[in-house]
Amino acid sequence: MVTKFNLDSAKVQAAREEEFQNVFDFPDFIEMRPILREAVREVAKESFAGKTQVLPVQIERMTTALEEQLERETRKYEHQGGVYPNQTKEKAELIRLFTHVLQVISKREVIDEEIEDIIYAVNQTRLSLIHLPSLEGTGKLYADDRDEELLPGTFYYLVAQQLVQPYLIDPQGPFAPTNVTKEGRHLVLKLTTYAFRDWDSYLTHQYDEEHALANERGLNRKEYYDRMEELELKYADHKYAEVLADLFTAVSRFLEPDAGKEIGIMTTDLSSLFTKQPLLRLKFQQAVKDAFQLDENGREHVMDAVLADIHHKYDFYRANFTEED
């Protein structure tokens, strides 16, 4: 059954006569974004329906990809001012995606004025896409411009290969999915996500959620601290961005003189260099060990102190600043 959207027909008709409406350019989009992202995440979850062993990080990757697709495709069609014949199917898929997002938002238990504004803005964008005129010629099709696999021999691949060693079913076997435990595959998937994640956008989402929480009414201090702790824990893996960036800077300094060129973090195959100079491989492995705080079993502990600090901070807040509640 298709959800019907509760919209003001006069507003809709007026919008059809105006220029392209883009939800991503609405003045209050910063307030809309957390709710829109929540709906996109639900769409991402539904895309995995029927599949077993779906990891949270897979859903987050899909959420980010759908968000990026929605905005980039919408801006493309807005800029073009129309649709080329070869883009007809792509535009239809984009409209279906916006429709799905609208259906998810409309199923919320409480439809207040804020939600009505979001529904209106998203639907205006959908209608603008529907009513775009046809253009003659050929237009560009959307591509996410990213290879979502780690290329063998590259920096990220070699880091993942080392960190997954404790999770190999056969320690002497290959670095391949069939030889890695479920926990190890989860680790590799996380590292792949970190490799392709837009960290600036990721932190923007954190800011948006913190902003929304700070303006949520009816929370006492303990509830507020509990929710803030959950948020900080959710986004704490930004620490990996710092660790990977610092590690790449460090290894580049001692590898580039021998490589004879600037090393690409996602593209340069270091295998031949390590084959010629095994000591450089050992130096690289030691740098990874230090950066990720590997224990004697090769398991990383880079997040231990970060998570402990967050728990300690909010335990202190709850113990000292909630008495009046």
mmCIF file of C-alpha atoms in Angstrom:
data_model
loop_
_atom_site.group_PDB
_atom_site.id
_atom_site.type_symbol
_atom_site.label_atom_id
_atom_site.label_comp_id
_atom_site.label_asym_id
_atom_site.label_seq_id
_atom_site.Cartn_x
_atom_site.Cartn_y
_atom_site.Cartn_z
ATOM 1 C CA MET A 1 0.000 0.000 0.000
ATOM 2 C CA VAL A 2 1.356 3.438 -0.928
ATOM 3 C CA THR A 3 1.381 6.025 1.848
ATOM 4 C CA LYS A 4 -0.548 9.193 1.015
ATOM 5 C CA PHE A 5 1.235 12.427 1.810
ATOM 6 C CA ASN A 6 -0.666 15.060 3.748
ATOM 7 C CA LEU A 7 0.111 18.109 1.590
ATOM 8 C CA ASP A 8 -1.500 21.459 0.949
ATOM 9 C CA SER A 9 -2.745 21.220 -2.654
ATOM 10 C CA ALA A 10 -2.503 24.990 -3.154
ATOM 11 C CA LYS A 11 1.165 24.948 -2.164
ATOM 12 C CA VAL A 12 1.861 22.027 -4.490
ATOM 13 C CA GLN A 13 0.184 23.720 -7.453
ATOM 14 C CA ALA A 14 2.057 26.977 -6.805
ATOM 15 C CA ALA A 15 5.359 25.119 -6.607
ATOM 16 C CA ARG A 16 4.771 23.551 -10.016
ATOM 17 C CA GLU A 17 4.713 27.020 -11.495
ATOM 18 C CA GLU A 18 7.968 28.083 -9.814
ATOM 19 C CA GLU A 19 11.605 27.271 -10.484
ATOM 20 C CA PHE A 20 13.252 23.998 -9.449
ATOM 21 C CA GLN A 21 12.781 23.298 -5.728
ATOM 22 C CA ASN A 22 15.760 21.547 -4.093
ATOM 23 C CA VAL A 23 15.406 20.298 -0.518
ATOM 24 C CA PHE A 24 19.175 20.544 -0.069
ATOM 25 C CA ASP A 25 18.993 24.309 -0.605
ATOM 26 C CA PHE A 26 16.059 25.051 1.703
ATOM 27 C CA PRO A 27 16.999 27.701 4.328
ATOM 28 C CA ASP A 28 16.249 25.373 7.255
ATOM 29 C CA PHE A 29 17.838 22.275 5.725
ATOM 30 C CA ILE A 30 20.309 22.006 8.624
ATOM 31 C CA GLU A 31 17.328 21.264 10.906
ATOM 32 C CA MET A 32 15.825 18.892 8.339
ATOM 33 C CA ARG A 33 18.984 16.898 7.709
ATOM 34 C CA PRO A 34 18.968 14.582 10.778
ATOM 35 C CA ILE A 35 15.365 13.507 10.094
ATOM 36 C CA LEU A 36 16.027 13.124 6.376
ATOM 37 C CA ARG A 37 19.096 11.017 7.116
ATOM 38 C CA GLU A 38 17.103 8.846 9.526
ATOM 39 C CA ALA A 39 14.626 8.171 6.718
ATOM 40 C CA VAL A 40 17.424 7.397 4.251
ATOM 41 C CA ARG A 41 18.924 4.980 6.784
ATOM 42 C CA GLU A 42 15.581 3.182 6.979
ATOM 43 C CA VAL A 43 15.518 2.935 3.178
ATOM 44 C CA ALA A 44 19.044 1.492 3.344
ATOM 45 C CA LYS A 45 17.939 -1.084 5.940
ATOM 46 C CA GLU A 46 15.026 -2.140 3.767
ATOM 47 C CA SER A 47 17.392 -2.721 0.841
ATOM 48 C CA PHE A 48 18.949 -5.566 2.864
ATOM 49 C CA ALA A 49 15.597 -7.221 3.610
ATOM 50 C CA GLY A 50 15.832 -10.999 3.384
ATOM 51 C CA LYS A 51 19.608 -11.076 3.697
ATOM 52 C CA THR A 52 21.285 -12.678 6.688
ATOM 53 C CA GLN A 53 24.223 -11.412 8.745
ATOM 54 C CA VAL A 54 23.888 -7.766 7.731
ATOM 55 C CA LEU A 55 26.402 -5.668 9.654
ATOM 56 C CA PRO A 56 25.558 -2.168 10.964
ATOM 57 C CA VAL A 57 28.536 -0.765 9.065
ATOM 58 C CA GLN A 58 27.047 -2.079 5.808
ATOM 59 C CA ILE A 59 23.858 -0.150 6.499
ATOM 60 C CA GLU A 60 25.870 2.990 7.258
ATOM 61 C CA ARG A 61 27.790 2.636 3.998
ATOM 62 C CA MET A 62 24.546 2.263 2.073
ATOM 63 C CA THR A 63 23.027 5.238 3.926
ATOM 64 C CA THR A 64 25.951 7.482 3.013
ATOM 65 C CA ALA A 65 25.884 6.296 -0.610
ATOM 66 C CA LEU A 66 22.139 6.967 -0.939
ATOM 67 C CA GLU A 67 22.491 10.405 0.653
ATOM 68 C CA GLU A 68 25.254 11.307 -1.746
ATOM 69 C CA GLN A 69 23.262 9.977 -4.699
ATOM 70 C CA LEU A 70 20.167 11.970 -3.728
ATOM 71 C CA GLU A 71 22.025 15.251 -3.458
ATOM 72 C CA ARG A 72 24.412 14.898 -6.404
ATOM 73 C CA GLU A 73 21.777 13.663 -8.851
ATOM 74 C CA THR A 74 19.282 16.309 -7.752
ATOM 75 C CA ARG A 75 21.831 19.091 -8.201
ATOM 76 C CA LYS A 76 22.775 17.701 -11.612
ATOM 77 C CA TYR A 77 19.207 17.801 -12.907
ATOM 78 C CA GLU A 78 18.635 21.221 -11.344
ATOM 79 C CA HIS A 79 21.725 22.570 -13.131
ATOM 80 C CA GLN A 80 20.737 20.952 -16.437
ATOM 81 C CA GLY A 81 17.205 22.287 -16.256
ATOM 82 C CA GLY A 82 15.906 19.178 -17.988
ATOM 83 C CA VAL A 83 16.430 15.494 -18.768
ATOM 84 C CA TYR A 84 18.275 13.927 -21.712
ATOM 85 C CA PRO A 85 16.792 10.761 -23.269
ATOM 86 C CA ASN A 86 19.553 8.516 -21.884
ATOM 87 C CA GLN A 87 18.813 9.790 -18.350
ATOM 88 C CA THR A 88 15.110 8.859 -18.285
ATOM 89 C CA LYS A 89 15.585 5.630 -16.329
ATOM 90 C CA GLU A 90 18.049 7.245 -13.923
ATOM 91 C CA LYS A 91 15.650 10.122 -13.190
ATOM 92 C CA ALA A 92 12.811 7.656 -12.607
ATOM 93 C CA GLU A 93 14.950 5.763 -10.064
ATOM 94 C CA LEU A 94 15.769 9.045 -8.321
ATOM 95 C CA ILE A 95 12.077 9.946 -8.103
ATOM 96 C CA ARG A 96 11.311 6.483 -6.696
ATOM 97 C CA LEU A 97 14.015 7.013 -4.081
ATOM 98 C CA PHE A 98 12.532 10.355 -3.023
ATOM 99 C CA THR A 99 9.073 8.739 -2.918
ATOM 100 C CA HIS A 100 10.386 5.965 -0.669
ATOM 101 C CA VAL A 101 11.965 8.542 1.656
ATOM 102 C CA LEU A 102 8.651 10.409 1.812
ATOM 103 C CA GLN A 103 6.806 7.221 2.707
ATOM 104 C CA VAL A 104 9.221 6.517 5.568
ATOM 105 C CA ILE A 105 8.923 10.044 6.980
ATOM 106 C CA SER A 106 5.127 9.952 6.682
ATOM 107 C CA LYS A 107 4.975 6.786 8.809
ATOM 108 C CA ARG A 108 6.354 8.588 11.873
ATOM 109 C CA GLU A 109 4.049 8.374 14.896
ATOM 110 C CA VAL A 110 4.081 12.143 15.403
ATOM 111 C CA ILE A 111 3.623 14.417 12.399
ATOM 112 C CA ASP A 112 4.218 17.892 13.808
ATOM 113 C CA GLU A 113 4.861 21.157 11.968
ATOM 114 C CA GLU A 114 8.579 20.371 11.577
ATOM 115 C CA ILE A 115 7.858 17.009 9.940
ATOM 116 C CA GLU A 116 5.219 18.589 7.703
ATOM 117 C CA ASP A 117 7.844 21.095 6.512
ATOM 118 C CA ILE A 118 10.260 18.271 5.690
ATOM 119 C CA ILE A 119 7.567 16.330 3.837
ATOM 120 C CA TYR A 120 6.705 19.467 1.907
ATOM 121 C CA ALA A 121 10.345 20.219 1.000
ATOM 122 C CA VAL A 122 11.118 16.677 -0.127
ATOM 123 C CA ASN A 123 7.918 16.463 -2.139
ATOM 124 C CA GLN A 124 8.659 19.790 -3.837
ATOM 125 C CA THR A 125 11.980 18.362 -4.972
ATOM 126 C CA ARG A 126 10.240 15.215 -6.211
ATOM 127 C CA LEU A 127 7.705 17.278 -8.173
ATOM 128 C CA SER A 128 10.457 19.446 -9.654
ATOM 129 C CA LEU A 129 12.137 16.305 -10.953
ATOM 130 C CA ILE A 130 8.872 14.926 -12.324
ATOM 131 C CA HIS A 131 8.132 18.116 -14.269
ATOM 132 C CA LEU A 132 11.579 18.659 -15.774
ATOM 133 C CA PRO A 133 11.379 19.236 -19.548
ATOM 134 C CA SER A 134 13.021 16.904 -22.080
ATOM 135 C CA LEU A 135 16.341 17.903 -23.637
ATOM 136 C CA GLU A 136 17.907 16.860 -26.923
ATOM 137 C CA GLY A 137 21.250 15.123 -27.005
ATOM 138 C CA THR A 138 23.057 13.005 -24.408
ATOM 139 C CA GLY A 139 23.721 13.774 -20.766
ATOM 140 C CA LYS A 140 26.015 12.402 -18.081
ATOM 141 C CA LEU A 141 24.877 9.488 -15.964
ATOM 142 C CA TYR A 142 25.585 9.352 -12.246
ATOM 143 C CA ALA A 143 28.659 7.519 -11.027
ATOM 144 C CA ASP A 144 29.861 7.539 -7.441
ATOM 145 C CA ASP A 145 33.473 7.811 -8.643
ATOM 146 C CA ARG A 146 34.652 5.320 -6.071
ATOM 147 C CA ASP A 147 35.952 1.796 -6.189
ATOM 148 C CA GLU A 148 34.571 0.300 -3.002
ATOM 149 C CA GLU A 149 37.231 -2.395 -2.845
ATOM 150 C CA LEU A 150 40.718 -2.046 -1.400
ATOM 151 C CA LEU A 151 43.277 -2.487 -4.171
ATOM 152 C CA PRO A 152 45.875 -5.216 -3.405
ATOM 153 C CA GLY A 153 49.238 -3.873 -2.321
ATOM 154 C CA THR A 154 48.000 -0.371 -1.495
ATOM 155 C CA PHE A 155 48.364 1.319 1.890
ATOM 156 C CA TYR A 156 44.844 0.510 3.111
ATOM 157 C CA TYR A 157 45.012 -3.051 1.820
ATOM 158 C CA LEU A 158 48.306 -3.730 3.615
ATOM 159 C CA VAL A 159 46.998 -2.214 6.852
ATOM 160 C CA ALA A 160 43.884 -4.403 6.648
ATOM 161 C CA GLN A 161 45.989 -7.450 5.800
ATOM 162 C CA GLN A 162 48.071 -6.962 8.937
ATOM 163 C CA LEU A 163 45.165 -6.186 11.281
ATOM 164 C CA VAL A 164 43.224 -9.243 10.124
ATOM 165 C CA GLN A 165 46.045 -11.701 10.916
ATOM 166 C CA PRO A 166 44.554 -12.788 14.293
ATOM 167 C CA TYR A 167 41.294 -13.635 12.511
ATOM 168 C CA LEU A 168 42.663 -15.923 9.810
ATOM 169 C CA ILE A 169 41.212 -19.429 9.955
ATOM 170 C CA ASP A 170 44.459 -20.796 8.531
ATOM 171 C CA PRO A 171 47.299 -18.504 9.741
ATOM 172 C CA GLN A 172 49.409 -19.582 6.758
ATOM 173 C CA GLY A 173 46.543 -19.165 4.311
ATOM 174 C CA PRO A 174 45.642 -16.232 2.063
ATOM 175 C CA PHE A 175 44.010 -12.919 2.962
ATOM 176 C CA ALA A 176 40.658 -13.916 1.442
ATOM 177 C CA PRO A 177 37.045 -13.928 2.743
ATOM 178 C CA THR A 178 36.962 -17.732 2.857
ATOM 179 C CA ASN A 179 39.949 -17.745 5.223
ATOM 180 C CA VAL A 180 38.742 -14.999 7.580
ATOM 181 C CA THR A 181 36.403 -15.429 10.572
ATOM 182 C CA LYS A 182 33.156 -13.460 10.831
ATOM 183 C CA GLU A 183 34.782 -11.050 13.302
ATOM 184 C CA GLY A 184 37.682 -10.565 10.903
ATOM 185 C CA ARG A 185 35.396 -9.861 7.947
ATOM 186 C CA HIS A 186 33.639 -7.263 10.080
ATOM 187 C CA LEU A 187 37.009 -5.625 10.774
ATOM 188 C CA VAL A 188 37.929 -5.525 7.076
ATOM 189 C CA LEU A 189 34.537 -4.069 6.242
ATOM 190 C CA LYS A 190 35.076 -1.338 8.836
ATOM 191 C CA LEU A 191 38.480 -0.494 7.407
ATOM 192 C CA THR A 192 37.035 -0.373 3.897
ATOM 193 C CA THR A 193 34.350 1.989 5.187
ATOM 194 C CA TYR A 194 36.972 4.212 6.789
ATOM 195 C CA ALA A 195 38.960 4.259 3.559
ATOM 196 C CA PHE A 196 36.028 5.606 1.542
ATOM 197 C CA ARG A 197 34.204 7.605 4.208
ATOM 198 C CA ASP A 198 33.791 11.362 3.819
ATOM 199 C CA TRP A 199 34.840 12.206 7.364
ATOM 200 C CA ASP A 200 33.861 15.888 7.106
ATOM 201 C CA SER A 201 30.318 14.903 6.156
ATOM 202 C CA TYR A 202 30.347 12.262 8.886
ATOM 203 C CA LEU A 203 31.188 14.847 11.548
ATOM 204 C CA THR A 204 28.533 17.170 10.150
ATOM 205 C CA HIS A 205 25.973 14.473 10.914
ATOM 206 C CA GLN A 206 27.342 14.261 14.451
ATOM 207 C CA TYR A 207 26.973 18.016 14.857
ATOM 208 C CA ASP A 208 23.414 17.874 13.509
ATOM 209 C CA GLU A 209 22.415 15.127 15.944
ATOM 210 C CA GLU A 210 23.997 16.946 18.890
ATOM 211 C CA HIS A 211 22.230 20.157 17.827
ATOM 212 C CA ALA A 212 18.882 18.355 17.626
ATOM 213 C CA LEU A 213 19.427 16.740 21.034
ATOM 214 C CA ALA A 214 20.382 20.060 22.645
ATOM 215 C CA ASN A 215 17.065 21.497 21.439
ATOM 216 C CA GLU A 216 14.926 18.507 22.445
ATOM 217 C CA ARG A 217 12.450 19.418 25.143
ATOM 218 C CA GLY A 218 11.476 17.422 28.187
ATOM 219 C CA LEU A 219 14.828 15.797 28.965
ATOM 220 C CA ASN A 220 16.224 15.945 32.470
ATOM 221 C CA ARG A 221 19.985 16.193 32.903
ATOM 222 C CA LYS A 222 20.565 12.475 33.360
ATOM 223 C CA GLU A 223 18.584 11.664 30.225
ATOM 224 C CA TYR A 224 20.486 14.353 28.326
ATOM 225 C CA TYR A 225 23.875 13.010 29.470
ATOM 226 C CA ASP A 226 22.828 9.438 28.641
ATOM 227 C CA ARG A 227 21.817 10.465 25.120
ATOM 228 C CA MET A 228 24.969 12.568 24.624
ATOM 229 C CA GLU A 229 27.094 9.631 25.725
ATOM 230 C CA GLU A 230 25.366 7.405 23.173
ATOM 231 C CA LEU A 231 26.036 9.995 20.462
ATOM 232 C CA GLU A 232 29.718 10.367 21.331
ATOM 233 C CA LEU A 233 30.146 6.599 21.368
ATOM 234 C CA LYS A 234 28.396 6.361 18.004
ATOM 235 C CA TYR A 235 30.827 8.782 16.377
ATOM 236 C CA ALA A 236 33.923 7.905 18.413
ATOM 237 C CA ASP A 237 35.424 5.931 15.520
ATOM 238 C CA HIS A 238 36.501 9.266 14.028
ATOM 239 C CA LYS A 239 39.665 8.377 15.956
ATOM 240 C CA TYR A 240 40.459 5.994 13.097
ATOM 241 C CA ALA A 241 40.615 8.929 10.684
ATOM 242 C CA GLU A 242 43.359 10.501 12.804
ATOM 243 C CA VAL A 243 45.247 7.224 13.225
ATOM 244 C CA LEU A 244 45.139 6.366 9.516
ATOM 245 C CA ALA A 245 46.117 9.885 8.461
ATOM 246 C CA ASP A 246 49.053 10.032 10.893
ATOM 247 C CA LEU A 247 50.163 6.528 9.925
ATOM 248 C CA PHE A 248 50.085 7.319 6.209
ATOM 249 C CA THR A 249 52.100 10.497 6.772
ATOM 250 C CA ALA A 250 54.680 8.561 8.786
ATOM 251 C CA VAL A 251 55.113 5.681 6.334
ATOM 252 C CA SER A 252 55.187 8.024 3.334
ATOM 253 C CA ARG A 253 58.232 9.763 4.772
ATOM 254 C CA PHE A 254 60.325 6.612 4.858
ATOM 255 C CA LEU A 255 58.844 4.898 1.783
ATOM 256 C CA GLU A 256 58.787 7.702 -0.807
ATOM 257 C CA PRO A 257 62.594 8.101 -1.081
ATOM 258 C CA ASP A 258 62.875 4.437 -2.099
ATOM 259 C CA ALA A 259 59.663 4.419 -4.130
ATOM 260 C CA GLY A 260 60.990 7.358 -6.150
ATOM 261 C CA LYS A 261 57.532 8.948 -6.352
ATOM 262 C CA GLU A 262 54.713 10.296 -4.258
ATOM 263 C CA ILE A 263 52.658 7.461 -2.764
ATOM 264 C CA GLY A 264 48.910 7.437 -3.351
ATOM 265 C CA ILE A 265 46.995 6.331 -0.270
ATOM 266 C CA MET A 266 44.468 4.378 -2.365
ATOM 267 C CA THR A 267 46.382 3.689 -5.563
ATOM 268 C CA THR A 268 50.099 2.970 -5.168
ATOM 269 C CA ASP A 269 50.977 -0.740 -5.137
ATOM 270 C CA LEU A 270 53.775 -1.141 -2.565
ATOM 271 C CA SER A 271 54.251 -4.888 -3.111
ATOM 272 C CA SER A 272 57.198 -4.651 -5.497
ATOM 273 C CA LEU A 273 58.976 -2.171 -3.215
ATOM 274 C CA PHE A 274 58.560 -4.479 -0.220
ATOM 275 C CA THR A 275 59.730 -7.468 -2.266
ATOM 276 C CA LYS A 276 62.942 -5.638 -3.187
ATOM 277 C CA GLN A 277 63.482 -4.246 0.306
ATOM 278 C CA PRO A 278 62.075 -6.556 3.014
ATOM 279 C CA LEU A 279 63.324 -4.234 5.758
ATOM 280 C CA LEU A 280 60.917 -1.568 4.567
ATOM 281 C CA ARG A 281 58.055 -4.053 4.951
ATOM 282 C CA LEU A 282 59.159 -4.742 8.539
ATOM 283 C CA LYS A 283 59.354 -1.012 9.211
ATOM 284 C CA PHE A 284 55.862 -0.567 7.773
ATOM 285 C CA GLN A 285 54.477 -3.402 9.900
ATOM 286 C CA GLN A 286 56.037 -1.920 13.047
ATOM 287 C CA ALA A 287 54.458 1.449 12.244
ATOM 288 C CA VAL A 288 51.051 -0.232 11.906
ATOM 289 C CA LYS A 289 51.595 -2.081 15.185
ATOM 290 C CA ASP A 290 52.422 1.137 17.024
ATOM 291 C CA ALA A 291 49.616 3.191 15.463
ATOM 292 C CA PHE A 292 46.888 0.636 16.167
ATOM 293 C CA GLN A 293 48.298 -0.408 19.557
ATOM 294 C CA LEU A 294 48.433 -4.100 18.681
ATOM 295 C CA ASP A 295 48.738 -6.527 21.585
ATOM 296 C CA GLU A 296 50.789 -9.715 21.664
ATOM 297 C CA ASN A 297 48.045 -11.478 19.718
ATOM 298 C CA GLY A 298 47.948 -8.822 17.008
ATOM 299 C CA ARG A 299 44.567 -7.387 18.034
ATOM 300 C CA GLU A 300 44.201 -3.602 17.909
ATOM 301 C CA HIS A 301 43.274 -1.461 20.926
ATOM 302 C CA VAL A 302 43.303 2.011 19.444
ATOM 303 C CA MET A 303 39.770 2.752 20.684
ATOM 304 C CA ASP A 304 40.170 1.503 24.255
ATOM 305 C CA ALA A 305 41.300 4.807 25.793
ATOM 306 C CA VAL A 306 38.880 6.841 23.658
ATOM 307 C CA LEU A 307 35.837 4.840 24.783
ATOM 308 C CA ALA A 308 37.016 4.780 28.412
ATOM 309 C CA ASP A 309 37.386 8.588 28.398
ATOM 310 C CA ILE A 310 33.826 9.045 27.092
ATOM 311 C CA HIS A 311 32.376 6.698 29.740
ATOM 312 C CA HIS A 312 34.426 8.387 32.481
ATOM 313 C CA LYS A 313 33.341 11.891 31.409
ATOM 314 C CA TYR A 314 29.627 11.123 31.464
ATOM 315 C CA ASP A 315 29.870 9.099 34.689
ATOM 316 C CA PHE A 316 31.383 12.243 36.225
ATOM 317 C CA TYR A 317 28.625 14.464 34.803
ATOM 318 C CA ARG A 318 25.882 12.162 36.071
ATOM 319 C CA ALA A 319 27.491 11.919 39.502
ATOM 320 C CA ASN A 320 27.991 15.670 39.968
ATOM 321 C CA PHE A 321 25.443 17.571 37.881
ATOM 322 C CA THR A 322 22.121 15.734 38.180
ATOM 323 C CA GLU A 323 21.221 16.272 41.823
ATOM 324 C CA GLU A 324 18.684 19.024 41.105
ATOM 325 C CA ASP A 325 16.723 16.675 38.833
#
